[in-house]
Coordinates of C-alpha atoms in Angstrom, one line a residue:
X27 CA -13.3 -0.6 -16.2
X28 CA -16.4 -2.8 -15.9
X29 CA -14.8 -6.0 -16.9
X30 CA -11.4 -6.2 -15.3
X31 CA -9.3 -9.1 -16.6
X32 CA -7.8 -11.2 -13.9
X33 CA -4.3 -11.3 -15.4
X34 CA -1.5 -13.2 -13.8
X35 CA 0.1 -10.0 -12.8
X36 CA -3.1 -8.6 -11.2
X37 CA -3.6 -11.8 -9.2
X38 CA 0.0 -11.7 -8.1
X39 CA -0.4 -8.1 -7.0
X40 CA -3.6 -9.0 -5.1
X41 CA -1.7 -11.7 -3.2
X42 CA 1.2 -9.4 -2.4
X43 CA -1.0 -6.6 -0.9
X44 CA -2.9 -9.2 1.1
X45 CA 0.4 -10.0 2.9
X46 CA 0.5 -6.4 4.0
X47 CA -2.8 -6.6 6.0
X48 CA -2.3 -7.3 9.7
X49 CA -4.5 -9.9 11.7
X50 CA -6.4 -11.1 8.6
X51 CA -7.4 -14.3 10.3
X52 CA -9.9 -12.4 12.4
X53 CA -12.2 -12.0 9.4
X54 CA -12.6 -15.8 8.9
X55 CA -16.2 -16.9 8.9
X56 CA -17.6 -13.3 9.1
X57 CA -20.2 -11.7 6.9
X58 CA -19.2 -8.5 5.1
X59 CA -21.3 -6.0 3.0
X60 CA -19.5 -3.7 0.6
X61 CA -21.4 -0.8 -1.0
X62 CA -20.1 0.8 -4.2
X63 CA -18.7 -2.7 -4.9
X64 CA -18.3 -2.0 -8.7
X65 CA -16.4 1.2 -8.1
X66 CA -12.7 2.0 -8.3
X67 CA -11.8 1.3 -4.6
X68 CA -14.4 -1.1 -3.3
X69 CA -14.1 -3.5 -6.3
X70 CA -10.4 -3.9 -5.4
X71 CA -11.3 -4.5 -1.7
X72 CA -13.9 -7.1 -2.9
X73 CA -11.3 -8.8 -5.0
X74 CA -9.0 -9.3 -2.0
X75 CA -11.8 -10.8 0.1
X76 CA -13.1 -13.0 -2.7
X77 CA -9.6 -14.3 -3.3
X78 CA -9.1 -15.1 0.4
X79 CA -12.2 -17.2 0.2
X80 CA -11.2 -18.9 -3.0
X81 CA -7.6 -19.6 -2.3
X82 CA -7.3 -19.6 1.5
X83 CA -10.7 -20.9 2.6
X84 CA -11.6 -17.9 4.8
X85 CA -15.3 -18.9 4.7
X86 CA -16.6 -15.3 4.6
X87 CA -20.1 -14.5 3.4
X88 CA -19.8 -11.5 1.0
X89 CA -22.5 -9.2 0.0
X90 CA -21.6 -6.9 -2.9
X91 CA -24.0 -3.9 -3.2
X92 CA -24.8 -1.8 -6.2
X93 CA -27.7 -0.3 -8.1
X94 CA -27.8 -3.0 -10.7
X95 CA -26.7 -6.6 -10.8
X96 CA -25.2 -6.6 -14.3
X97 CA -22.2 -4.3 -13.7
X98 CA -21.2 -6.6 -10.8
X99 CA -21.5 -9.7 -12.9
X100 CA -19.2 -8.1 -15.5
X101 CA -16.7 -6.8 -13.0
X102 CA -16.3 -10.0 -11.0
X103 CA -16.2 -12.3 -14.1
X104 CA -14.2 -15.1 -12.5
X105 CA -16.5 -15.3 -9.5
X106 CA -20.0 -16.7 -9.4
X107 CA -22.9 -14.9 -7.8
X108 CA -24.8 -17.0 -5.3
X109 CA -21.7 -19.1 -4.6
X110 CA -18.8 -16.6 -4.2
X111 CA -20.8 -13.6 -3.3
X112 CA -24.4 -12.3 -3.0
X113 CA -25.8 -9.3 -4.8
X114 CA -27.4 -6.7 -2.5
X115 CA -29.4 -3.9 -4.3
X116 CA -28.4 -0.5 -2.9
X117 CA -28.7 3.1 -4.2
X118 CA -27.1 5.8 -2.0
X119 CA -29.7 8.3 -3.2
X120 CA -32.7 6.1 -2.1
X121 CA -34.0 4.7 1.2
X122 CA -32.8 1.2 2.0
X123 CA -35.9 -1.0 2.3
X124 CA -34.1 -4.3 3.0
X125 CA -32.8 -5.2 6.4
X126 CA -29.0 -5.6 6.5
X127 CA -27.5 -8.5 8.5
X128 CA -23.7 -8.3 8.4
X129 CA -20.8 -8.4 10.8
X130 CA -18.9 -5.7 8.9
X131 CA -19.8 -3.0 6.4
X132 CA -17.4 -1.2 4.1
X133 CA -19.4 1.8 2.9
X134 CA -17.9 3.2 -0.3
X135 CA -21.0 4.1 -2.4
X136 CA -21.1 7.7 -3.6
X137 CA -20.1 10.2 -6.2
X138 CA -16.3 10.7 -6.5
X139 CA -15.9 11.7 -10.2
X140 CA -15.0 15.5 -10.4
X141 CA -17.2 16.0 -13.5
X142 CA -20.2 14.4 -11.8
X143 CA -19.7 16.3 -8.6
X144 CA -19.6 19.5 -10.5
X145 CA -22.7 18.6 -12.6
X146 CA -24.7 17.0 -9.7
X147 CA -23.8 18.8 -6.5
X148 CA -27.2 18.1 -4.9
X149 CA -27.2 14.4 -5.6
X150 CA -23.6 14.3 -4.4
X151 CA -24.5 15.8 -1.0
X152 CA -27.6 13.7 -0.5
X153 CA -25.9 10.4 -1.3
X154 CA -23.1 11.1 1.2
X155 CA -25.3 12.1 4.1
X156 CA -28.7 10.5 3.6
X157 CA -27.3 7.4 2.0
X158 CA -25.1 6.7 5.0
X159 CA -28.0 7.4 7.5
X160 CA -30.4 5.1 5.5
X161 CA -27.8 2.3 5.5
X162 CA -27.1 2.5 9.2
X163 CA -30.8 2.7 10.0
X164 CA -31.4 -0.6 8.2
X165 CA -28.7 -2.5 9.9
X166 CA -29.2 -5.1 12.6
X167 CA -27.2 -3.2 15.2
X168 CA -27.0 -6.1 17.6
X169 CA -25.0 -8.1 15.1
X170 CA -22.9 -5.4 13.5
X171 CA -19.4 -5.4 14.7
X172 CA -18.2 -2.4 12.7
X173 CA -19.0 0.0 9.9
X174 CA -16.1 1.5 8.0
X175 CA -16.9 4.7 6.1
X176 CA -14.7 5.7 3.1
X177 CA -14.4 9.5 3.3
X178 CA -11.8 11.6 1.3
X179 CA -8.7 13.7 1.7
X180 CA -10.8 16.6 0.4
X181 CA -12.3 17.1 3.8
X182 CA -9.1 18.8 4.9
X183 CA -9.7 21.9 2.7
X184 CA -7.0 24.3 1.6
X185 CA -3.6 23.6 3.2
X186 CA -1.4 26.8 3.2
X187 CA 1.8 24.7 3.7
X188 CA 3.4 21.9 1.8
X189 CA 3.4 19.6 4.8
X190 CA 1.2 16.4 4.7
X191 CA -2.0 16.6 6.7
X192 CA -2.4 14.7 9.9
X193 CA -5.8 13.5 10.9
X194 CA -6.4 16.3 13.4
X195 CA -5.9 19.2 10.9
X196 CA -8.6 21.0 9.0
X197 CA -8.3 23.7 6.4
X198 CA -10.7 26.1 4.8
X199 CA -13.6 24.9 2.6
X200 CA -15.7 27.5 0.7
X201 CA -19.2 26.4 1.6
X202 CA -20.8 28.6 -1.0
X203 CA -19.0 26.9 -3.9
X204 CA -21.1 24.1 -5.6
X205 CA -17.8 22.1 -5.9
X206 CA -17.7 22.0 -2.1
X207 CA -20.7 19.7 -2.1
X208 CA -18.2 16.8 -2.0
X209 CA -15.9 17.8 0.9
X210 CA -18.7 19.4 2.9
X211 CA -20.9 16.3 2.7
X212 CA -18.0 14.0 3.4
X213 CA -17.3 16.1 6.5
X214 CA -20.9 15.9 7.6
X215 CA -20.9 12.1 7.0
X216 CA -17.9 11.6 9.2
X217 CA -19.6 13.5 12.0
X218 CA -22.7 11.4 11.4
X219 CA -20.6 8.2 11.9
X220 CA -19.3 9.6 15.2
X221 CA -22.8 10.6 16.2
X222 CA -24.2 7.1 15.6
X223 CA -21.2 5.7 17.6
X224 CA -21.9 8.1 20.5
X225 CA -25.8 7.9 20.6
X226 CA -26.5 4.4 19.3
X227 CA -23.2 2.6 20.1
X228 CA -22.5 1.7 16.5
X229 CA -18.8 1.0 16.1
X230 CA -17.5 3.2 13.3
X231 CA -14.1 3.9 11.7
X232 CA -13.3 6.3 8.9
X233 CA -10.7 6.2 6.2
X234 CA -9.6 9.2 4.2
X235 CA -8.0 8.1 0.9
X236 CA -5.9 10.5 -1.1
X237 CA -5.7 10.3 -4.9
X238 CA -6.4 6.7 -5.9
X239 CA -5.4 5.3 -9.2
X240 CA -5.1 1.9 -10.7
X241 CA -6.4 -0.7 -13.2
X242 CA -10.0 -0.7 -11.7
X243 CA -10.8 2.7 -13.0
X244 CA -13.7 3.3 -15.4
X245 CA -13.2 4.9 -18.8
X246 CA -15.7 7.6 -17.8
X247 CA -13.6 8.7 -14.8
X248 CA -12.5 12.3 -15.2
X249 CA -9.8 12.4 -12.5
X250 CA -6.4 13.4 -13.7
X251 CA -4.8 10.1 -12.7
X252 CA -7.5 8.1 -14.6
X253 CA -7.2 10.3 -17.7
X254 CA -3.4 10.1 -17.7
X255 CA -3.3 6.3 -17.2
X256 CA -5.8 5.6 -19.9
X257 CA -4.0 7.9 -22.3
X258 CA -0.7 6.1 -21.6
X259 CA -2.3 2.6 -22.0
X260 CA -3.7 3.7 -25.4
X261 CA -0.3 5.0 -26.5
X262 CA -1.6 8.6 -26.7
X263 CA 0.2 11.6 -25.4
X264 CA -0.8 12.8 -21.9
X265 CA -2.5 16.3 -21.9
X266 CA -1.9 18.5 -18.9
X267 CA -4.0 21.6 -18.3
X268 CA -1.9 23.1 -15.5
X269 CA 1.7 23.2 -14.4
X270 CA 0.9 20.3 -12.1
X271 CA 2.7 21.8 -9.1
X272 CA 0.0 20.6 -6.6
X273 CA 1.3 18.0 -4.1
X274 CA -0.8 14.9 -3.8
X275 CA -0.8 11.5 -2.1
X276 CA -1.1 9.1 -4.9
X277 CA -2.0 5.5 -3.9
X278 CA -2.4 2.4 -6.0
X279 CA -5.9 1.1 -5.6
X280 CA -4.7 -2.3 -4.3
X281 CA -2.7 -0.5 -1.6
X282 CA -5.8 1.5 -0.8
X283 CA -7.9 -1.6 -0.6
X284 CA -5.5 -3.4 1.7
X285 CA -5.3 -0.3 3.9
X286 CA -9.1 -0.2 4.2
X287 CA -9.3 -3.9 5.3
X288 CA -6.4 -3.2 7.8
X289 CA -8.4 -0.3 9.4
X290 CA -11.6 -2.5 9.3
X291 CA -9.7 -5.0 11.4
X292 CA -7.4 -3.0 13.6
X293 CA -8.7 0.6 13.6
X294 CA -10.0 2.2 16.7
X295 CA -13.7 3.1 17.1
X296 CA -14.6 6.7 16.4
X297 CA -11.2 7.4 14.7
X298 CA -10.2 8.5 11.2
X299 CA -7.1 7.2 9.3
X300 CA -5.4 8.8 6.3
X301 CA -4.7 6.4 3.4
X302 CA -1.4 7.3 1.7
X303 CA 1.6 5.4 0.4
X304 CA 4.5 7.4 1.8
X305 CA 6.7 6.5 -1.2
X306 CA 4.1 8.0 -3.6
X307 CA 3.6 11.6 -2.3
X308 CA 4.4 13.5 -5.5
X309 CA 3.2 16.4 -7.6
X310 CA 0.6 16.0 -10.4
X311 CA 3.5 16.6 -12.9
X312 CA 5.5 13.9 -11.4
X313 CA 2.5 11.5 -11.5
X314 CA 2.0 12.4 -15.1
X315 CA 5.7 11.7 -15.9
X316 CA 5.4 8.3 -14.3
X317 CA 2.5 7.4 -16.5
X318 CA 4.2 8.8 -19.6
X319 CA 7.3 6.7 -18.9
X320 CA 5.1 3.6 -18.3
X321 CA 3.3 4.1 -21.6
X322 CA 6.3 5.5 -23.6
X323 CA 4.3 8.6 -24.5
X324 CA 4.9 12.4 -24.2
X325 CA 3.4 15.1 -22.0
X326 CA 1.8 18.1 -23.8
X327 CA 0.2 21.2 -22.3
X328 CA -3.2 22.8 -23.1
X329 CA -5.6 25.4 -21.7
X330 CA -8.5 24.0 -19.6
X331 CA -12.1 24.9 -20.5
X332 CA -14.3 26.8 -18.0
X333 CA -16.2 23.6 -17.3
X334 CA -13.0 21.8 -16.5
X335 CA -11.9 24.6 -14.2
X336 CA -15.1 24.3 -12.2
X337 CA -14.5 20.6 -11.5
X338 CA -10.9 21.0 -10.3
X339 CA -9.9 20.3 -6.7
X340 CA -8.6 23.6 -5.5
X341 CA -6.2 22.3 -2.9
X342 CA -2.6 23.2 -3.7
X343 CA -1.4 20.5 -1.3
X344 CA -3.5 17.4 -0.3
X345 CA -0.6 15.2 0.7
X346 CA -1.4 13.0 3.7
X347 CA 0.6 11.8 6.7
X348 CA 0.1 8.0 7.0
X349 CA 1.8 7.5 10.3
X350 CA -1.4 6.6 12.1
X351 CA -2.2 3.9 9.5
X352 CA 1.3 2.5 9.5
X353 CA 1.1 2.1 13.2
X354 CA -1.6 -0.6 12.7
X355 CA 1.0 -2.8 11.0
X356 CA 0.0 -2.0 7.3
X357 CA 2.5 -1.1 4.6
X358 CA 2.2 0.0 1.0
X359 CA 3.4 -2.2 -1.9
X360 CA 3.7 0.4 -4.7
X361 CA 5.7 3.5 -5.2
X362 CA 4.6 5.9 -8.0
X363 CA 6.8 4.4 -10.7
X364 CA 5.9 0.7 -10.0
X365 CA 2.2 1.6 -9.6
X366 CA 2.1 3.4 -12.9
X367 CA 3.8 0.6 -14.7
X368 CA 1.5 -2.1 -13.4
X369 CA -1.6 0.0 -14.0
X370 CA -0.7 0.8 -17.6
X371 CA 0.2 -2.8 -18.4
X372 CA -3.1 -4.1 -17.0
X373 CA -5.2 -1.3 -18.7
X374 CA -3.6 -2.4 -22.0
X375 CA -5.0 -5.9 -21.4
X376 CA -8.4 -4.5 -20.5
X377 CA -8.6 -2.2 -23.4

């Protein structure tokens, strides 16, 4: 959604997840740049920080980065550019020409939509690797305290078991598949973060979100959770094109955003952290059932097209072990049922 309505429930949810972030006070008075700020995840992170300034006088200087100003103006409708935040022009596929002066960077720009990944594998790879390198090269490294890179659970590859991944594990990725442009370049970007830390002493941390859903999705998003939640909000039956037996870590976007800020504050340099709500590790079918119940609709089954098959994440299990994240003092607010209900209710408002 470009224009998220700041409903009473959404604002209450923002305040609830903010309480789950440890050592928040350490961000007071700092400057933070967020790339991909109008996207699913980073717009929610921006909402948390903007609200901290507005309601708790945190005094942070926030730079929201995107390719165009207008989507940000629409997305953050209750906040004022120039007062509550500053627009920073950034395109992950192009060289950064403006110097970056920030204490912290949350780097979330990139292509995460399965249909776009399948249709634009070259751009997907270049944005993840060159976009990160260009951004770090433009930063005043004497000032930068930390860069947080938003990676993906897809870096793990194929898990032969049904056990949630821990951060040290890696499975098989078919490097000759165009669909692997996403996990392969995310892997490379993670290594690039560590390389900058080692060679140029840039403090970097990495987060690996699982399958993120929530009211900040865009109607063009082709991810299963996005499609199912939009269908439920519109009162339409949910269409499944598989048995939905794959096990996933589904995490409400506000839990994901609070986890990102927690790692930004308390994560250890040169480390990666899974983002997963332990109470929402379910199959695709169970996720669909939660949205169907929330929207009072039915689930029907259909056969996928060849194009749809090519965009699918092939991992039978991409559940994540969140113990390392939990050890920082963070906790999740939403289980699958509560998350689906709050998402559908807000999407109805937005639609």
